Tab-separated table of C-alpha atoms in Angstrom:
chain	number	residue	atom	x	y	z
A	1	UNK	CA	137.461	73.695	-18.559
A	2	UNK	CA	138.519	70.621	-20.238
A	3	UNK	CA	136.929	68.474	-17.496
A	4	UNK	CA	133.746	70.278	-18.179
A	5	UNK	CA	133.793	69.470	-21.939
A	6	UNK	CA	134.083	65.791	-21.242
A	7	UNK	CA	130.381	65.751	-20.049
A	8	UNK	CA	127.693	65.035	-22.275
A	9	UNK	CA	125.129	67.631	-22.835
A	10	UNK	CA	121.980	67.285	-20.627
A	11	UNK	CA	118.464	68.120	-21.144
A	12	UNK	CA	117.374	71.696	-20.044
A	13	UNK	CA	116.509	72.115	-16.368
A	14	UNK	CA	118.456	68.988	-15.382
A	15	UNK	CA	120.882	68.893	-12.443
A	16	UNK	CA	124.428	70.111	-13.732
A	17	UNK	CA	127.319	67.750	-13.548
A	18	UNK	CA	129.456	67.852	-10.366
A	19	UNK	CA	132.223	69.585	-12.269
A	20	UNK	CA	129.907	72.458	-13.277
A	21	UNK	CA	128.701	72.751	-9.613
A	22	UNK	CA	132.446	73.016	-8.496
A	23	UNK	CA	133.079	75.808	-11.011
A	24	UNK	CA	129.975	77.685	-9.920
A	25	UNK	CA	131.160	77.416	-6.296
A	26	UNK	CA	134.694	78.475	-7.117
A	27	UNK	CA	133.406	81.517	-8.985
A	28	UNK	CA	130.436	82.447	-6.816
A	29	UNK	CA	132.037	85.853	-6.104
A	30	UNK	CA	131.615	86.898	-9.719
A	31	UNK	CA	128.263	84.891	-10.240
A	32	UNK	CA	126.041	86.505	-7.592
A	33	UNK	CA	122.363	85.626	-7.368
A	34	UNK	CA	121.421	89.233	-7.094
A	35	UNK	CA	122.643	92.671	-8.266
A	36	UNK	CA	125.318	94.335	-6.073
A	37	UNK	CA	124.391	97.468	-4.106
A	38	UNK	CA	126.686	99.663	-6.152
A	39	UNK	CA	128.005	100.415	-9.563
A	40	UNK	CA	130.899	98.429	-10.976
A	41	UNK	CA	134.327	99.642	-10.252
A	42	UNK	CA	135.899	102.327	-12.505
A	43	UNK	CA	137.523	100.745	-15.516
A	44	UNK	CA	140.344	102.005	-17.701
A	45	UNK	CA	138.051	102.395	-20.571
A	46	UNK	CA	134.709	104.199	-20.030
A	47	UNK	CA	131.932	103.708	-22.491
A	48	UNK	CA	130.881	106.935	-24.336
A	49	UNK	CA	128.217	107.582	-26.942
A	50	UNK	CA	129.489	110.006	-29.557
A	51	UNK	CA	126.810	112.006	-31.643
A	52	UNK	CA	126.890	113.394	-34.981
A	53	UNK	CA	128.031	117.105	-34.982
A	54	UNK	CA	125.240	119.430	-34.445
A	55	UNK	CA	122.885	116.884	-32.857
A	56	UNK	CA	120.331	117.972	-30.533
A	57	UNK	CA	119.124	115.953	-27.421
A	58	UNK	CA	116.414	113.563	-28.305
A	59	UNK	CA	113.386	113.295	-26.059
A	60	UNK	CA	110.286	111.144	-26.757
A	61	UNK	CA	107.038	111.180	-24.909
A	62	UNK	CA	106.364	107.919	-22.935
A	63	UNK	CA	104.448	105.035	-24.501
A	64	UNK	CA	100.923	104.231	-22.825
A	65	UNK	CA	101.395	101.320	-20.436
A	66	UNK	CA	98.597	99.173	-18.853
A	67	UNK	CA	98.115	99.681	-15.084
A	68	UNK	CA	99.673	96.329	-14.594
A	69	UNK	CA	102.835	97.023	-16.729
A	70	UNK	CA	103.107	100.556	-15.306
A	71	UNK	CA	103.077	99.135	-11.771
A	72	UNK	CA	105.678	96.488	-12.689
A	73	UNK	CA	107.861	99.147	-14.341
A	74	UNK	CA	107.663	101.318	-11.176
A	75	UNK	CA	108.598	98.334	-9.022
A	76	UNK	CA	111.670	97.727	-11.231
A	77	UNK	CA	112.744	101.356	-11.124
A	78	UNK	CA	112.415	101.366	-7.295
A	79	UNK	CA	114.582	98.207	-7.163
A	80	UNK	CA	117.282	99.722	-9.342
A	81	UNK	CA	117.148	102.989	-7.354
A	82	UNK	CA	117.504	101.156	-4.112
A	83	UNK	CA	120.402	99.206	-5.480
A	84	UNK	CA	122.109	102.587	-6.655
A	85	UNK	CA	122.274	101.359	-10.154
A	86	UNK	CA	120.084	104.239	-11.446
A	87	UNK	CA	119.600	107.890	-10.142
A	88	UNK	CA	116.996	110.599	-10.891
A	89	UNK	CA	118.122	112.695	-13.867
A	90	UNK	CA	117.436	116.196	-15.297
A	91	UNK	CA	119.071	115.293	-18.573
A	92	UNK	CA	117.550	116.797	-21.612
A	93	UNK	CA	117.683	113.318	-23.189
A	94	UNK	CA	114.673	111.077	-22.769
A	95	UNK	CA	113.807	107.622	-24.134
A	96	UNK	CA	110.569	105.595	-24.130
A	97	UNK	CA	110.236	102.619	-21.962
A	98	UNK	CA	108.621	99.376	-23.054
A	99	UNK	CA	107.604	96.514	-20.728
A	100	UNK	CA	107.464	93.297	-22.528
A	101	UNK	CA	106.985	89.730	-21.228
A	102	UNK	CA	110.044	87.406	-21.181
A	103	UNK	CA	109.441	83.699	-22.451
A	104	UNK	CA	108.870	82.809	-18.676
A	105	UNK	CA	106.097	85.429	-18.286
A	106	UNK	CA	108.227	87.948	-16.069
A	107	UNK	CA	107.980	91.474	-17.467
A	108	UNK	CA	111.099	92.965	-18.890
A	109	UNK	CA	111.630	96.761	-18.855
A	110	UNK	CA	113.345	97.866	-22.063
A	111	UNK	CA	114.407	101.424	-23.053
A	112	UNK	CA	113.808	102.487	-26.738
A	113	UNK	CA	116.990	104.267	-27.852
A	114	UNK	CA	116.079	104.410	-31.520
A	115	UNK	CA	116.035	108.316	-31.712
A	116	UNK	CA	119.435	108.572	-29.982
A	117	UNK	CA	120.839	105.683	-32.172
A	118	UNK	CA	120.030	107.577	-35.336
A	119	UNK	CA	122.338	110.548	-34.431
A	120	UNK	CA	125.079	108.358	-32.804
A	121	UNK	CA	128.412	107.853	-34.718
A	122	UNK	CA	128.628	104.186	-35.067
A	123	UNK	CA	131.992	102.301	-34.111
A	124	UNK	CA	133.235	100.054	-36.776
A	125	UNK	CA	133.995	96.824	-35.119
A	126	UNK	CA	133.729	93.696	-37.330
A	127	UNK	CA	131.240	91.130	-36.069
A	128	UNK	CA	132.599	87.491	-36.208
A	129	UNK	CA	131.170	85.233	-38.889
A	130	UNK	CA	128.611	82.781	-37.495
A	131	UNK	CA	130.313	79.891	-39.380
A	132	UNK	CA	133.677	80.745	-37.797
A	133	UNK	CA	131.886	80.725	-34.227
A	134	UNK	CA	130.311	77.553	-34.960
A	135	UNK	CA	133.589	75.877	-36.015
A	136	UNK	CA	135.082	76.856	-32.696
A	137	UNK	CA	132.319	74.800	-31.016
A	138	UNK	CA	133.252	71.606	-32.838
A	139	UNK	CA	133.560	68.872	-30.474
A	140	UNK	CA	132.037	70.607	-27.450
A	141	UNK	CA	129.496	68.684	-25.669
A	142	UNK	CA	128.284	71.131	-22.951
A	143	UNK	CA	126.618	74.287	-23.844
A	144	UNK	CA	125.203	76.974	-21.707
A	145	UNK	CA	122.683	79.873	-22.247
A	146	UNK	CA	123.703	82.884	-20.376
A	147	UNK	CA	120.619	84.897	-19.186
A	148	UNK	CA	122.555	87.869	-17.464
A	149	UNK	CA	120.376	89.598	-14.895
A	150	UNK	CA	119.289	92.816	-16.617
A	151	UNK	CA	121.570	92.206	-19.471
A	152	UNK	CA	119.830	94.888	-21.621
A	153	UNK	CA	121.349	97.558	-19.337
A	154	UNK	CA	124.938	96.151	-19.490
A	155	UNK	CA	127.392	97.905	-21.549
């Protein structure tokens, strides 16, 4: 990565330096252009949501969506079903879906878990201080913005 740090920062949307291209090619197996057709492999630690004692399943009626947003949401759901990343559910839990435009105009489907979050036992992990994080960037000249595909659904 030191070779990458020697390059000057470039304006947005410009051609990346050769060293960046080489890294992208080297790690193309973990940087796919599209989602895989399966769930990620089993990991030693599985995510779980722990609720307060005596909590009841939360269910909220859907928000109204315009015909355009509803059609887009259905298209996104069909895509995720086809990829095997979601499946039909009969769970007593239900959260509202929002469809909002991203800065580039593409519609993003988001799930409103506020009701569930209210009865979830919070994990107490400290968040790093922003000034400490910025100190770690001192001297760096190449920065990237990660726009993970469907990052809102990644845990």
